[in-house]
Amino acid sequence: MLGVNLYDVLERVLRRLLVPMFMIFIGQLDAREEKLFAVDVKVEDQTISVEQAATRTSLLEVISRLTGLESVPRTAEIKKALDQAESFVSEYMYTKVPNFESEISVASKPLSVLRIVFQPDQIESLLRVAKLPRWPSPRDTCIVWALLENGGTRESITYGETFRLAELLASTSLARGLPLIFPAMDLEDQLTVNQSLIWGRFGKELLQASERYNANCLLIGRLVAHEGGTVPSFSGDWTIMLRNSLAYQREAFWIEEEVKIAKETIDSAIDLMTESSVIYAGESYVYRVRVSFVEDFGDYLAVNEYLSKSPYVEDFSIDGYEGGFLNISIKSMVGGERLLELFEREGKLANDDTAWRTSSDPEYFTFRWRKDV
């Protein structure tokens, strides 16, 4: 057997491939992130003026999704961007659909749905220039466990229920960039969740039932319909719970219309979620990182892909592979201690400073790559 050191061979291979492979992975977006940059708008015609107005409105919606802000501040940078909103667009696409909301939908004038897709790089650059916060992706999914009482009977708030509250919640959450789902209420759900659990707001049991959906945020609703007025109104409350936090929020309301209820509920959920996850604009820092247990080319590619998709990393460069460590410079607006905390929480990069850090290289943060996570 030849006395060949695996790390020496790996180091020589990686040095030759660092630059081209780095360029392949920079700029990749998670599929869920891509959806944040596309907006569907119903328009009555395809004139330039309508398209321009839709583009400006959609640009504000995308900025709201990415920042977590309910209202986008009209700073000088944002005003300038709105004046040239078309320059941020990568694609326009029209689709004809009937106006099903009309009572004479078959004979009604068809509407066009205009899909506007914005360029991620330009939008991200705008957020940095405007010094707006960033709500990272992927985000926790919220699941709705809610009941609507009407005339003494209760039904689940899901697609197809009487007052279309589910559709309103879904469209509102989409506009704000919040992943929202409704339980299937199939046999498995019916065996573990009954109306008493929801009406009693038994959070522990509902969190367990939500595990099959990979949902870490719960919207627990109890609504009562009132149909005596000109339009239906509702009273009740929402409880918002996060799986990985002790924080929760309760919103009560009395005689409100469904549109306002949906908006205030989703706004409250996002406010609670962004308290601990939003990254506020500020000075960028460059951290030098060493990663151990990068043992083959597949590990190297996996590290590149992980960092290129990380919402906490603005940019990074591979500085080399030496002595069993992949050396990386990471640029981020996140402070050092919090960046360590975020990496630890995700689990792929485990803090290994206790084992590896020495007085000869105090400028490095040392991590252990975990391929099993």
mmCIF file of C-alpha atoms in Angstrom:
data_model
loop_
_atom_site.group_PDB
_atom_site.id
_atom_site.type_symbol
_atom_site.label_atom_id
_atom_site.label_comp_id
_atom_site.label_asym_id
_atom_site.label_seq_id
_atom_site.Cartn_x
_atom_site.Cartn_y
_atom_site.Cartn_z
ATOM 1 C CA MET A 1 0.000 0.000 0.000
ATOM 2 C CA LEU A 2 1.241 3.490 -0.835
ATOM 3 C CA GLY A 3 1.566 5.884 2.084
ATOM 4 C CA VAL A 4 -0.938 8.425 0.732
ATOM 5 C CA ASN A 5 -2.652 10.824 3.136
ATOM 6 C CA LEU A 6 -6.344 11.210 2.254
ATOM 7 C CA TYR A 7 -6.400 14.847 3.408
ATOM 8 C CA ASP A 8 -3.372 15.707 1.202
ATOM 9 C CA VAL A 9 -5.111 14.248 -1.841
ATOM 10 C CA LEU A 10 -8.372 15.998 -1.001
ATOM 11 C CA GLU A 11 -6.568 19.295 -0.504
ATOM 12 C CA ARG A 12 -4.925 19.108 -3.944
ATOM 13 C CA VAL A 13 -8.223 18.222 -5.636
ATOM 14 C CA LEU A 14 -10.176 20.962 -3.913
ATOM 15 C CA ARG A 15 -7.598 23.645 -4.683
ATOM 16 C CA ARG A 16 -8.083 22.965 -8.410
ATOM 17 C CA LEU A 17 -11.882 22.995 -8.209
ATOM 18 C CA LEU A 18 -12.589 25.712 -5.664
ATOM 19 C CA VAL A 19 -13.220 28.639 -7.999
ATOM 20 C CA PRO A 20 -15.389 27.019 -10.705
ATOM 21 C CA MET A 21 -17.530 25.056 -8.259
ATOM 22 C CA PHE A 22 -17.958 28.097 -6.028
ATOM 23 C CA MET A 23 -19.417 30.019 -8.976
ATOM 24 C CA ILE A 24 -21.926 27.233 -9.636
ATOM 25 C CA PHE A 25 -23.481 27.399 -6.184
ATOM 26 C CA ILE A 26 -23.507 31.143 -5.524
ATOM 27 C CA GLY A 27 -26.915 32.649 -6.181
ATOM 28 C CA GLN A 28 -29.026 29.519 -5.818
ATOM 29 C CA LEU A 29 -32.380 30.078 -4.130
ATOM 30 C CA ASP A 30 -34.485 27.715 -2.139
ATOM 31 C CA ALA A 31 -37.710 26.907 -4.017
ATOM 32 C CA ARG A 32 -39.733 28.396 -1.178
ATOM 33 C CA GLU A 33 -37.654 31.581 -1.424
ATOM 34 C CA GLU A 34 -38.380 31.891 -5.152
ATOM 35 C CA LYS A 35 -42.115 32.128 -4.454
ATOM 36 C CA LEU A 36 -41.545 35.292 -2.447
ATOM 37 C CA PHE A 37 -40.496 37.106 -5.631
ATOM 38 C CA ALA A 38 -43.606 36.281 -7.711
ATOM 39 C CA VAL A 39 -46.945 38.102 -7.398
ATOM 40 C CA ASP A 40 -50.260 37.331 -9.125
ATOM 41 C CA VAL A 41 -52.484 40.357 -9.756
ATOM 42 C CA LYS A 42 -56.017 40.403 -11.200
ATOM 43 C CA VAL A 43 -56.320 43.096 -13.871
ATOM 44 C CA GLU A 44 -59.197 44.105 -16.132
ATOM 45 C CA ASP A 45 -57.058 44.729 -19.203
ATOM 46 C CA GLN A 46 -53.484 44.538 -20.445
ATOM 47 C CA THR A 47 -52.790 48.226 -21.013
ATOM 48 C CA ILE A 48 -49.412 49.719 -20.135
ATOM 49 C CA SER A 49 -50.872 51.958 -17.436
ATOM 50 C CA VAL A 50 -52.552 49.011 -15.669
ATOM 51 C CA GLU A 51 -49.354 46.956 -15.940
ATOM 52 C CA GLN A 52 -47.254 49.775 -14.486
ATOM 53 C CA ALA A 53 -49.636 50.285 -11.551
ATOM 54 C CA ALA A 54 -49.686 46.538 -10.856
ATOM 55 C CA THR A 55 -45.886 46.427 -10.948
ATOM 56 C CA ARG A 56 -45.529 49.177 -8.350
ATOM 57 C CA THR A 57 -48.076 47.552 -6.044
ATOM 58 C CA SER A 58 -46.438 44.154 -6.471
ATOM 59 C CA LEU A 59 -42.970 45.525 -5.752
ATOM 60 C CA LEU A 60 -44.229 46.818 -2.403
ATOM 61 C CA GLU A 61 -45.776 43.402 -1.693
ATOM 62 C CA VAL A 62 -42.484 41.619 -2.375
ATOM 63 C CA ILE A 63 -40.589 44.035 -0.122
ATOM 64 C CA SER A 64 -43.179 43.454 2.613
ATOM 65 C CA ARG A 65 -42.763 39.680 2.268
ATOM 66 C CA LEU A 66 -38.969 39.836 2.477
ATOM 67 C CA THR A 67 -38.773 42.284 5.374
ATOM 68 C CA GLY A 68 -41.722 41.190 7.488
ATOM 69 C CA LEU A 69 -42.929 44.806 7.527
ATOM 70 C CA GLU A 70 -46.672 45.353 7.308
ATOM 71 C CA SER A 71 -46.119 48.788 5.771
ATOM 72 C CA VAL A 72 -43.048 49.604 3.684
ATOM 73 C CA PRO A 73 -41.549 53.002 4.608
ATOM 74 C CA ARG A 74 -41.435 55.382 1.636
ATOM 75 C CA THR A 75 -37.775 56.327 1.963
ATOM 76 C CA ALA A 76 -35.953 58.075 -0.858
ATOM 77 C CA GLU A 77 -34.563 54.723 -2.031
ATOM 78 C CA ILE A 78 -37.998 53.080 -2.067
ATOM 79 C CA LYS A 79 -39.604 56.035 -3.879
ATOM 80 C CA LYS A 80 -36.898 55.875 -6.532
ATOM 81 C CA ALA A 81 -37.428 52.125 -6.914
ATOM 82 C CA LEU A 82 -41.200 52.573 -7.313
ATOM 83 C CA ASP A 83 -40.617 55.150 -10.052
ATOM 84 C CA GLN A 84 -38.651 52.556 -12.011
ATOM 85 C CA ALA A 85 -40.380 49.405 -10.739
ATOM 86 C CA GLU A 86 -40.270 47.737 -14.177
ATOM 87 C CA SER A 87 -36.472 47.574 -13.974
ATOM 88 C CA PHE A 88 -36.763 45.058 -11.115
ATOM 89 C CA VAL A 89 -38.936 42.659 -13.149
ATOM 90 C CA SER A 90 -37.600 39.540 -14.841
ATOM 91 C CA GLU A 91 -40.886 38.267 -16.316
ATOM 92 C CA TYR A 92 -44.492 39.236 -17.055
ATOM 93 C CA MET A 93 -47.045 36.533 -17.824
ATOM 94 C CA TYR A 94 -50.804 36.873 -18.451
ATOM 95 C CA THR A 95 -53.416 34.159 -17.908
ATOM 96 C CA LYS A 96 -57.108 34.467 -18.703
ATOM 97 C CA VAL A 97 -59.529 33.307 -15.994
ATOM 98 C CA PRO A 98 -63.294 33.751 -15.575
ATOM 99 C CA ASN A 99 -64.530 36.044 -12.844
ATOM 100 C CA PHE A 100 -66.022 33.361 -10.598
ATOM 101 C CA GLU A 101 -67.004 35.909 -7.952
ATOM 102 C CA SER A 102 -69.729 37.212 -10.248
ATOM 103 C CA GLU A 103 -73.208 35.706 -9.975
ATOM 104 C CA ILE A 104 -73.219 35.410 -13.767
ATOM 105 C CA SER A 105 -69.729 33.959 -14.023
ATOM 106 C CA VAL A 106 -70.369 32.134 -17.298
ATOM 107 C CA ALA A 107 -71.242 35.341 -19.141
ATOM 108 C CA SER A 108 -68.980 37.659 -17.195
ATOM 109 C CA LYS A 109 -66.044 39.449 -18.718
ATOM 110 C CA PRO A 110 -62.886 37.382 -18.184
ATOM 111 C CA LEU A 111 -60.177 38.897 -16.032
ATOM 112 C CA SER A 112 -56.491 38.591 -16.702
ATOM 113 C CA VAL A 113 -54.185 37.370 -13.984
ATOM 114 C CA LEU A 114 -50.842 39.067 -14.393
ATOM 115 C CA ARG A 115 -47.936 37.186 -12.843
ATOM 116 C CA ILE A 116 -44.995 39.474 -12.127
ATOM 117 C CA VAL A 117 -41.673 37.835 -11.264
ATOM 118 C CA PHE A 118 -39.008 40.069 -9.760
ATOM 119 C CA GLN A 119 -35.230 39.664 -9.916
ATOM 120 C CA PRO A 120 -33.972 38.438 -6.513
ATOM 121 C CA ASP A 121 -30.510 39.993 -6.785
ATOM 122 C CA GLN A 122 -31.878 43.453 -7.542
ATOM 123 C CA ILE A 123 -34.488 43.261 -4.777
ATOM 124 C CA GLU A 124 -31.887 42.126 -2.229
ATOM 125 C CA SER A 125 -29.629 44.983 -3.314
ATOM 126 C CA LEU A 126 -32.517 47.438 -2.863
ATOM 127 C CA LEU A 127 -33.138 46.182 0.685
ATOM 128 C CA ARG A 128 -29.485 46.719 1.570
ATOM 129 C CA VAL A 129 -29.367 50.209 0.051
ATOM 130 C CA ALA A 130 -32.630 51.169 1.777
ATOM 131 C CA LYS A 131 -31.338 49.640 5.044
ATOM 132 C CA LEU A 132 -34.483 47.576 5.529
ATOM 133 C CA PRO A 133 -34.628 44.473 7.746
ATOM 134 C CA ARG A 134 -34.640 40.956 6.297
ATOM 135 C CA TRP A 135 -36.931 38.134 7.382
ATOM 136 C CA PRO A 136 -34.910 35.044 6.455
ATOM 137 C CA SER A 137 -36.161 31.961 4.637
ATOM 138 C CA PRO A 138 -37.056 29.162 4.895
ATOM 139 C CA ARG A 139 -39.681 30.204 7.427
ATOM 140 C CA ASP A 140 -41.703 28.159 9.857
ATOM 141 C CA THR A 141 -45.018 26.951 8.497
ATOM 142 C CA CYS A 142 -48.186 27.942 10.365
ATOM 143 C CA ILE A 143 -51.102 25.535 10.601
ATOM 144 C CA VAL A 144 -54.652 26.682 11.313
ATOM 145 C CA TRP A 145 -56.643 24.769 13.922
ATOM 146 C CA ALA A 146 -59.869 26.768 14.108
ATOM 147 C CA LEU A 147 -63.607 26.338 14.535
ATOM 148 C CA LEU A 148 -66.500 28.499 13.399
ATOM 149 C CA GLU A 149 -69.762 28.379 15.350
ATOM 150 C CA ASN A 150 -72.859 29.310 13.384
ATOM 151 C CA GLY A 151 -76.404 28.743 14.547
ATOM 152 C CA GLY A 152 -75.340 26.436 17.359
ATOM 153 C CA THR A 153 -73.177 24.139 15.200
ATOM 154 C CA ARG A 154 -69.422 24.215 14.706
ATOM 155 C CA GLU A 155 -67.362 23.515 11.610
ATOM 156 C CA SER A 156 -63.633 23.550 10.931
ATOM 157 C CA ILE A 157 -62.226 26.619 9.235
ATOM 158 C CA THR A 158 -60.751 25.082 6.118
ATOM 159 C CA TYR A 159 -61.272 25.387 2.371
ATOM 160 C CA GLY A 160 -64.961 25.226 1.483
ATOM 161 C CA GLU A 161 -66.402 26.352 4.823
ATOM 162 C CA THR A 162 -69.425 28.613 4.834
ATOM 163 C CA PHE A 163 -67.878 32.078 5.044
ATOM 164 C CA ARG A 164 -64.622 31.432 3.108
ATOM 165 C CA LEU A 165 -62.485 32.513 6.038
ATOM 166 C CA ALA A 166 -59.851 29.957 5.045
ATOM 167 C CA GLU A 167 -59.449 31.559 1.611
ATOM 168 C CA LEU A 168 -59.063 34.985 3.203
ATOM 169 C CA LEU A 169 -56.434 33.738 5.642
ATOM 170 C CA ALA A 170 -54.562 31.991 2.821
ATOM 171 C CA SER A 171 -54.529 35.005 0.485
ATOM 172 C CA THR A 172 -53.518 37.350 3.301
ATOM 173 C CA SER A 173 -50.676 35.083 4.407
ATOM 174 C CA LEU A 174 -49.468 34.751 0.802
ATOM 175 C CA ALA A 175 -49.304 38.541 0.463
ATOM 176 C CA ARG A 176 -47.209 38.742 3.640
ATOM 177 C CA GLY A 177 -44.909 35.806 2.836
ATOM 178 C CA LEU A 178 -46.121 33.525 5.626
ATOM 179 C CA PRO A 179 -46.349 29.785 4.794
ATOM 180 C CA LEU A 180 -49.853 28.749 5.897
ATOM 181 C CA ILE A 181 -51.597 25.375 5.717
ATOM 182 C CA PHE A 182 -54.822 23.794 6.943
ATOM 183 C CA PRO A 183 -55.087 20.283 8.402
ATOM 184 C CA ALA A 184 -56.483 17.580 6.135
ATOM 185 C CA MET A 185 -58.889 16.454 8.891
ATOM 186 C CA ASP A 186 -58.486 12.922 7.573
ATOM 187 C CA LEU A 187 -58.809 9.812 9.735
ATOM 188 C CA GLU A 188 -55.448 10.388 11.428
ATOM 189 C CA ASP A 189 -56.400 13.961 12.387
ATOM 190 C CA GLN A 190 -59.856 12.874 13.559
ATOM 191 C CA LEU A 191 -58.316 10.245 15.844
ATOM 192 C CA THR A 192 -56.017 12.764 17.542
ATOM 193 C CA VAL A 193 -57.890 16.080 17.342
ATOM 194 C CA ASN A 194 -61.502 16.739 18.254
ATOM 195 C CA GLN A 195 -63.423 19.979 18.497
ATOM 196 C CA SER A 196 -62.978 20.115 22.271
ATOM 197 C CA LEU A 197 -59.184 20.300 21.892
ATOM 198 C CA ILE A 198 -59.483 23.240 19.513
ATOM 199 C CA TRP A 199 -62.220 25.093 21.407
ATOM 200 C CA GLY A 200 -60.326 24.518 24.671
ATOM 201 C CA ARG A 201 -57.047 25.766 23.115
ATOM 202 C CA PHE A 202 -55.055 22.708 24.201
ATOM 203 C CA GLY A 203 -51.762 23.820 22.686
ATOM 204 C CA LYS A 204 -49.601 20.850 23.707
ATOM 205 C CA GLU A 205 -51.891 18.323 22.058
ATOM 206 C CA LEU A 206 -52.311 20.461 18.934
ATOM 207 C CA LEU A 207 -48.534 20.883 18.649
ATOM 208 C CA GLN A 208 -48.201 17.094 18.676
ATOM 209 C CA ALA A 209 -50.898 16.744 16.019
ATOM 210 C CA SER A 210 -49.070 19.319 13.873
ATOM 211 C CA GLU A 211 -45.823 17.338 13.734
ATOM 212 C CA ARG A 212 -47.013 15.334 10.713
ATOM 213 C CA TYR A 213 -47.308 18.640 8.815
ATOM 214 C CA ASN A 214 -43.861 19.937 9.891
ATOM 215 C CA ALA A 215 -45.644 23.008 11.250
ATOM 216 C CA ASN A 216 -43.932 24.954 14.038
ATOM 217 C CA CYS A 217 -46.507 27.744 14.313
ATOM 218 C CA LEU A 218 -50.116 27.285 15.403
ATOM 219 C CA LEU A 219 -53.103 29.542 14.817
ATOM 220 C CA ILE A 220 -55.830 28.320 17.165
ATOM 221 C CA GLY A 221 -59.125 30.051 16.428
ATOM 222 C CA ARG A 222 -62.588 30.154 18.050
ATOM 223 C CA LEU A 223 -65.063 32.199 16.036
ATOM 224 C CA VAL A 224 -68.793 32.814 16.361
ATOM 225 C CA ALA A 225 -70.770 34.116 13.357
ATOM 226 C CA HIS A 226 -73.342 36.918 13.686
ATOM 227 C CA GLU A 227 -75.629 37.334 10.654
ATOM 228 C CA GLY A 228 -78.057 39.966 11.902
ATOM 229 C CA GLY A 229 -76.465 42.908 10.081
ATOM 230 C CA THR A 230 -76.095 43.823 6.438
ATOM 231 C CA VAL A 231 -72.931 41.696 6.221
ATOM 232 C CA PRO A 232 -71.807 38.784 8.406
ATOM 233 C CA SER A 233 -69.571 39.637 11.350
ATOM 234 C CA PHE A 234 -67.735 37.565 13.911
ATOM 235 C CA SER A 235 -66.567 37.513 17.504
ATOM 236 C CA GLY A 236 -64.010 35.241 19.141
ATOM 237 C CA ASP A 237 -60.268 34.952 19.553
ATOM 238 C CA TRP A 238 -57.061 33.609 18.031
ATOM 239 C CA THR A 239 -54.153 32.117 19.968
ATOM 240 C CA ILE A 240 -50.797 32.115 18.187
ATOM 241 C CA MET A 241 -48.188 29.623 19.429
ATOM 242 C CA LEU A 242 -44.618 28.853 18.336
ATOM 243 C CA ARG A 243 -43.195 25.368 18.877
ATOM 244 C CA ASN A 244 -39.625 26.448 19.611
ATOM 245 C CA SER A 245 -40.512 29.354 21.866
ATOM 246 C CA LEU A 246 -42.436 30.024 25.030
ATOM 247 C CA ALA A 247 -43.893 33.095 23.346
ATOM 248 C CA TYR A 248 -47.547 33.157 22.417
ATOM 249 C CA GLN A 249 -50.087 35.819 21.651
ATOM 250 C CA ARG A 250 -53.850 35.995 22.042
ATOM 251 C CA GLU A 251 -56.036 38.246 19.910
ATOM 252 C CA ALA A 252 -59.684 38.776 20.882
ATOM 253 C CA PHE A 253 -62.224 40.586 18.697
ATOM 254 C CA TRP A 254 -65.893 41.503 18.837
ATOM 255 C CA ILE A 255 -68.234 42.016 15.888
ATOM 256 C CA GLU A 256 -65.590 42.338 13.174
ATOM 257 C CA GLU A 257 -65.825 41.606 9.452
ATOM 258 C CA GLU A 258 -63.901 38.647 8.055
ATOM 259 C CA VAL A 259 -61.396 40.680 6.013
ATOM 260 C CA LYS A 260 -60.248 42.622 9.060
ATOM 261 C CA ILE A 261 -60.041 39.444 11.165
ATOM 262 C CA ALA A 262 -57.867 37.696 8.566
ATOM 263 C CA LYS A 263 -55.527 40.685 8.231
ATOM 264 C CA GLU A 264 -55.083 41.266 11.964
ATOM 265 C CA THR A 265 -54.555 37.548 12.646
ATOM 266 C CA ILE A 266 -51.828 37.120 10.024
ATOM 267 C CA ASP A 267 -50.183 40.420 11.011
ATOM 268 C CA SER A 268 -50.049 39.290 14.651
ATOM 269 C CA ALA A 269 -48.552 35.902 13.716
ATOM 270 C CA ILE A 270 -45.830 37.540 11.625
ATOM 271 C CA ASP A 271 -45.052 40.077 14.358
ATOM 272 C CA LEU A 272 -44.545 37.236 16.836
ATOM 273 C CA MET A 273 -42.397 35.190 14.444
ATOM 274 C CA THR A 274 -40.149 38.064 13.369
ATOM 275 C CA GLU A 275 -39.367 39.135 16.932
ATOM 276 C CA SER A 276 -36.635 36.499 17.143
ATOM 277 C CA SER A 277 -35.730 35.881 13.505
ATOM 278 C CA VAL A 278 -35.613 39.174 11.585
ATOM 279 C CA ILE A 279 -32.170 40.535 10.696
ATOM 280 C CA TYR A 280 -31.951 44.290 10.960
ATOM 281 C CA ALA A 281 -29.957 46.238 8.406
ATOM 282 C CA GLY A 282 -26.633 47.552 9.518
ATOM 283 C CA GLU A 283 -22.929 47.111 9.106
ATOM 284 C CA SER A 284 -21.721 43.898 7.496
ATOM 285 C CA TYR A 285 -19.056 41.802 9.163
ATOM 286 C CA VAL A 286 -16.587 39.318 7.700
ATOM 287 C CA TYR A 287 -15.924 36.191 9.737
ATOM 288 C CA ARG A 288 -13.171 33.693 9.104
ATOM 289 C CA VAL A 289 -14.364 30.135 9.558
ATOM 290 C CA ARG A 290 -12.678 26.738 9.581
ATOM 291 C CA VAL A 291 -14.797 23.664 8.934
ATOM 292 C CA SER A 292 -13.595 20.187 9.862
ATOM 293 C CA PHE A 293 -14.939 16.793 8.756
ATOM 294 C CA VAL A 294 -15.129 17.890 5.104
ATOM 295 C CA GLU A 295 -13.870 14.475 4.100
ATOM 296 C CA ASP A 296 -14.677 14.162 0.411
ATOM 297 C CA PHE A 297 -15.812 16.138 -2.585
ATOM 298 C CA GLY A 298 -19.491 15.494 -1.792
ATOM 299 C CA ASP A 299 -19.008 17.150 1.622
ATOM 300 C CA TYR A 300 -17.353 20.123 -0.039
ATOM 301 C CA LEU A 301 -20.275 20.578 -2.428
ATOM 302 C CA ALA A 302 -22.754 20.222 0.455
ATOM 303 C CA VAL A 303 -21.015 22.970 2.476
ATOM 304 C CA ASN A 304 -21.086 25.280 -0.562
ATOM 305 C CA GLU A 305 -24.758 24.620 -1.176
ATOM 306 C CA TYR A 306 -25.638 25.140 2.488
ATOM 307 C CA LEU A 307 -23.895 28.517 2.703
ATOM 308 C CA SER A 308 -25.198 29.718 -0.672
ATOM 309 C CA LYS A 309 -28.777 29.144 0.521
ATOM 310 C CA SER A 310 -28.314 30.466 4.048
ATOM 311 C CA PRO A 311 -30.431 33.571 4.773
ATOM 312 C CA TYR A 312 -27.792 34.723 7.248
ATOM 313 C CA VAL A 313 -24.937 34.799 4.716
ATOM 314 C CA GLU A 314 -24.667 37.757 2.333
ATOM 315 C CA ASP A 315 -21.622 36.375 0.548
ATOM 316 C CA PHE A 316 -18.781 33.956 1.144
ATOM 317 C CA SER A 317 -15.509 32.891 -0.409
ATOM 318 C CA ILE A 318 -13.494 29.695 -0.085
ATOM 319 C CA ASP A 319 -9.990 30.598 1.084
ATOM 320 C CA GLY A 320 -8.506 27.122 0.797
ATOM 321 C CA TYR A 321 -8.272 23.645 2.228
ATOM 322 C CA GLU A 322 -5.465 23.065 4.649
ATOM 323 C CA GLY A 323 -4.662 20.603 7.411
ATOM 324 C CA GLY A 324 -8.068 18.933 7.268
ATOM 325 C CA PHE A 325 -9.995 22.218 7.430
ATOM 326 C CA LEU A 326 -11.968 24.071 4.769
ATOM 327 C CA ASN A 327 -11.204 27.769 5.322
ATOM 328 C CA ILE A 328 -14.042 30.162 4.479
ATOM 329 C CA SER A 329 -14.642 33.925 4.746
ATOM 330 C CA ILE A 330 -18.308 34.687 5.467
ATOM 331 C CA LYS A 331 -19.902 38.123 5.068
ATOM 332 C CA SER A 332 -23.006 38.722 7.178
ATOM 333 C CA MET A 333 -24.986 41.512 8.848
ATOM 334 C CA VAL A 334 -25.564 39.188 11.796
ATOM 335 C CA GLY A 335 -23.390 39.683 14.876
ATOM 336 C CA GLY A 336 -20.853 36.971 15.637
ATOM 337 C CA GLU A 337 -22.537 35.444 18.678
ATOM 338 C CA ARG A 338 -25.933 35.341 16.999
ATOM 339 C CA LEU A 339 -24.486 33.849 13.823
ATOM 340 C CA LEU A 340 -22.979 31.056 15.911
ATOM 341 C CA GLU A 341 -26.358 30.562 17.588
ATOM 342 C CA LEU A 342 -28.194 30.409 14.245
ATOM 343 C CA PHE A 343 -25.749 27.911 12.765
ATOM 344 C CA GLU A 344 -26.010 25.792 15.912
ATOM 345 C CA ARG A 345 -29.816 25.868 15.744
ATOM 346 C CA GLU A 346 -29.845 24.620 12.155
ATOM 347 C CA GLY A 347 -27.401 21.884 13.127
ATOM 348 C CA LYS A 348 -25.300 21.500 9.973
ATOM 349 C CA LEU A 349 -22.366 23.479 11.408
ATOM 350 C CA ALA A 350 -21.617 22.506 14.998
ATOM 351 C CA ASN A 351 -19.448 24.882 17.025
ATOM 352 C CA ASP A 352 -16.151 23.102 17.562
ATOM 353 C CA ASP A 353 -14.124 25.925 19.103
ATOM 354 C CA THR A 354 -13.667 24.100 22.411
ATOM 355 C CA ALA A 355 -11.877 21.254 20.697
ATOM 356 C CA TRP A 356 -9.947 23.079 17.984
ATOM 357 C CA ARG A 357 -9.386 26.768 18.741
ATOM 358 C CA THR A 358 -5.806 27.626 19.735
ATOM 359 C CA SER A 359 -3.888 30.804 20.490
ATOM 360 C CA SER A 360 -2.206 30.552 17.087
ATOM 361 C CA ASP A 361 -5.448 31.098 15.163
ATOM 362 C CA PRO A 362 -7.757 33.167 17.425
ATOM 363 C CA GLU A 363 -9.358 34.911 14.427
ATOM 364 C CA TYR A 364 -11.117 31.738 13.311
ATOM 365 C CA PHE A 365 -14.446 30.285 14.320
ATOM 366 C CA THR A 366 -14.113 26.525 14.057
ATOM 367 C CA PHE A 367 -17.040 24.312 13.109
ATOM 368 C CA ARG A 368 -17.579 20.628 12.523
ATOM 369 C CA TRP A 369 -19.585 19.730 9.419
ATOM 370 C CA ARG A 370 -22.462 17.389 10.234
ATOM 371 C CA LYS A 371 -23.584 15.435 7.185
ATOM 372 C CA ASP A 372 -26.058 13.421 9.265
ATOM 373 C CA VAL A 373 -28.356 16.417 9.960
#
